[in-house]
Amino acid sequence: MKNTFRDTFDLYDWDTLEHDIYGFSEADVKNVLAKDKITLDDFKVLISPAATPFLEQMAQRSHELTKKRFGNTIQMYIPMYLSNECQNICTYCGFSMTNKIPRKTLSDAEILKEVAHIKSLGYDHILLVTGEANRTVGVSYLKHAIALVRNHFSNISIEVQPLDQEEYETLITEGLYAVLVYQETYHEATYKIHHPKGKKSNFNYRLDTPDRLGKAGIHKIGLGALFGLEDWRVDSFYTALHLKYLQKTYWKTKYSISFPRLRPHQGEVQPKVEMTDKDLVQLICAYRLLDEDVELSMSTRESETFRNHIIKLGITSISAESKTNPGGYAVEPQSLEQFEISDERSTDAIKEMIQSQGYEVVWKDWDRSYVNSF
Amino acid sequence: MKDTLKIADKTFTSRLFTGTGKFSNTRLMRESILASESELVTVALKRVDMDNESDDMLVHLKENHINLLPNTSGVRTAKEAVFAAQLAREALKTNWVKLEIHPDPKYLLPDPIETLKAAEELVKLGFVVMPYIHADPVLCKRLEEVGVQCVMPLGAPIGSNKGLKTNDFLEIIIEQSNVPVIVDAGIGAPSHAAFAMELGADAVLVNTAIAVSQNPVAMGKAFKMAVEAGRMAYNAKLAPVKKHAEASSPLTSFLN
């Protein structure tokens, strides 16, 4: 009896997967693209270097599938950073404990000031973000923050430290809709190098977080790897494996995938593996071909040009005008960012860009009245 | 006599019901719905701002002949559905509700157990309940017994455009039902809609096939025409399908 994803994870070996992915031929890709139903094994082929010449074909199919399932719509969301306190050392993050920066956690009044600014931009779906500081920004703080903002937003997601199942249940009762939790890399040894200290250094606890979320009955789980730490192709296979496992195990939950690429930040680490724009497009299309229903999300980490063109390639939700520092919208615009964003256009400019491509901008696609009854 | 469809307290001239999702903008949605001449349009509760009278989608649906049908898409249990329906009734001033409970967010297939529970509760609360269900003849009868005003069995998974994959069961449902049968989900082409009407369905609900087409306005009209043709054919009684040929010039006529 399998209890968590770790059991499935252990059936695979990184080096073998890497060998497979880099060993496919053009004929393998053609065979996969001739199929209607794409399996995980096929996904491996689609993210391989051999599939690069077939990018246009993949993009066309991704566009069609996305349009059929999601229509001509793109959802808008915005992150709101509540705190930059962190008790972890992560080599790639501006909030890392070793970075000597002023730490800030928003008070009630500051949260509401930020909310007022965000609401004035038109947003109804919000993503609350913190560092990982359980002692000061733990469940009771998060519970309070959700209660504080829930009358202003239809849809509340969080991206915070991994929690226990009961803690998630508490937050869901308060009105939490989704949790984003990225494994960063599925390569255990590399993971340890980048997360040497703090609770985050526990690879397994993080790996099993979506299981705890599924058991808690969350509506949506967001997955992803941080591209740059390891080979993106192998990491993406593991992410897809994770996705498929979760879909089968926690069938009432929705899933989304994000595509964070390393961005400049305080205490910089250079990407070990470069992921080009072309690579990222290939990956987005491969996910869509694998799964017609998974939500694919695009943040402001990416450039204007890239985001303009990605709208039609499979993406279903996008953020704009993001600030990655606590109080960044209205309270303390100068506090330290987690990372630099790339696309700095206003919400209105992004809205117009989306509409000009024949898509409706969707601000609201959930209702807080959908109270859970577990 | 006009061939109208009566559900609860409303009489419909059009047997094409439509949706509001997946359009590239609300203006196009409106034009498409007008071209379809649909008189009942379903709106996802989760997509409208019920506290805002100038909600873009609702504003574009303000027409005397268009009745709004709030749906509970997104809920996972009977309890959530009942609560959502009550909110919609208060906000949109209608006691009609399209009951959708699909805990599986991938294929959006309806949960029969929660749907029956919610339907019974909502009928008691005075709602006109239109339940979206699998093409399950027994469930349809059970829903009829608890007092729903129609049943909405699926032709194929929502948004799949695959047509009537469940037609053997739809035939049984249509044969047995004492309430209108509206085929909902999976209809991907006007020919599918016409086929549903020829089978004897009382109406069809179509969204994706119209919204995602290259020309939603023309497609809305095409569906209108197909539904009318299918209904007309049903009323005209289709010629029976026979296993053997029946020559119009019999071979033995020389004997007469």
mmCIF file of C-alpha atoms in Angstrom, chain A residues 80-85 103-115 118 128-130 136-137 141 144-145 148-149 325-333 335:
data_model
loop_
_atom_site.group_PDB
_atom_site.id
_atom_site.type_symbol
_atom_site.label_atom_id
_atom_site.label_comp_id
_atom_site.label_asym_id
_atom_site.label_seq_id
_atom_site.Cartn_x
_atom_site.Cartn_y
_atom_site.Cartn_z
ATOM 1 C CA MET A 80 1.157 39.741 -1.989
ATOM 2 C CA TYR A 81 4.236 39.218 0.164
ATOM 3 C CA LEU A 82 3.386 39.252 3.850
ATOM 4 C CA SER A 83 6.862 38.652 5.244
ATOM 5 C CA ASN A 84 10.496 38.221 4.227
ATOM 6 C CA GLU A 85 11.506 36.528 7.465
ATOM 7 C CA ARG A 103 13.307 41.719 7.969
ATOM 8 C CA LYS A 104 9.691 42.719 7.807
ATOM 9 C CA THR A 105 6.347 41.106 8.555
ATOM 10 C CA LEU A 106 3.204 43.067 7.769
ATOM 11 C CA SER A 107 0.850 44.143 10.540
ATOM 12 C CA ASP A 108 -2.952 44.078 10.132
ATOM 13 C CA ALA A 109 -3.047 47.732 9.124
ATOM 14 C CA GLU A 110 -0.257 47.203 6.597
ATOM 15 C CA ILE A 111 -1.960 44.127 5.119
ATOM 16 C CA LEU A 112 -5.158 46.097 4.619
ATOM 17 C CA LYS A 113 -3.245 48.974 3.031
ATOM 18 C CA GLU A 114 -1.691 46.555 0.549
ATOM 19 C CA VAL A 115 -5.099 44.959 -0.062
ATOM 20 C CA ILE A 118 -4.326 45.556 -5.001
ATOM 21 C CA LEU A 128 -0.193 35.319 -0.169
ATOM 22 C CA VAL A 129 3.560 34.713 0.056
ATOM 23 C CA THR A 130 5.954 34.517 2.982
ATOM 24 C CA THR A 136 7.072 34.091 13.762
ATOM 25 C CA VAL A 137 4.998 33.612 10.608
ATOM 26 C CA TYR A 141 -0.336 34.340 11.605
ATOM 27 C CA HIS A 144 -5.299 35.535 10.866
ATOM 28 C CA ALA A 145 -4.076 36.953 7.537
ATOM 29 C CA LEU A 148 -8.310 39.521 7.329
ATOM 30 C CA VAL A 149 -8.286 39.434 3.516
ATOM 31 C CA ASN A 325 8.810 42.345 -1.144
ATOM 32 C CA PRO A 326 6.532 42.697 1.895
ATOM 33 C CA GLY A 327 4.640 45.963 1.668
ATOM 34 C CA GLY A 328 5.886 46.439 -1.873
ATOM 35 C CA TYR A 329 2.628 47.817 -3.253
ATOM 36 C CA ALA A 330 1.790 50.578 -0.793
ATOM 37 C CA VAL A 331 3.486 50.170 2.577
ATOM 38 C CA GLU A 332 7.207 49.964 2.000
ATOM 39 C CA PRO A 333 8.078 49.837 -1.689
ATOM 40 C CA SER A 335 12.022 46.733 1.237
#
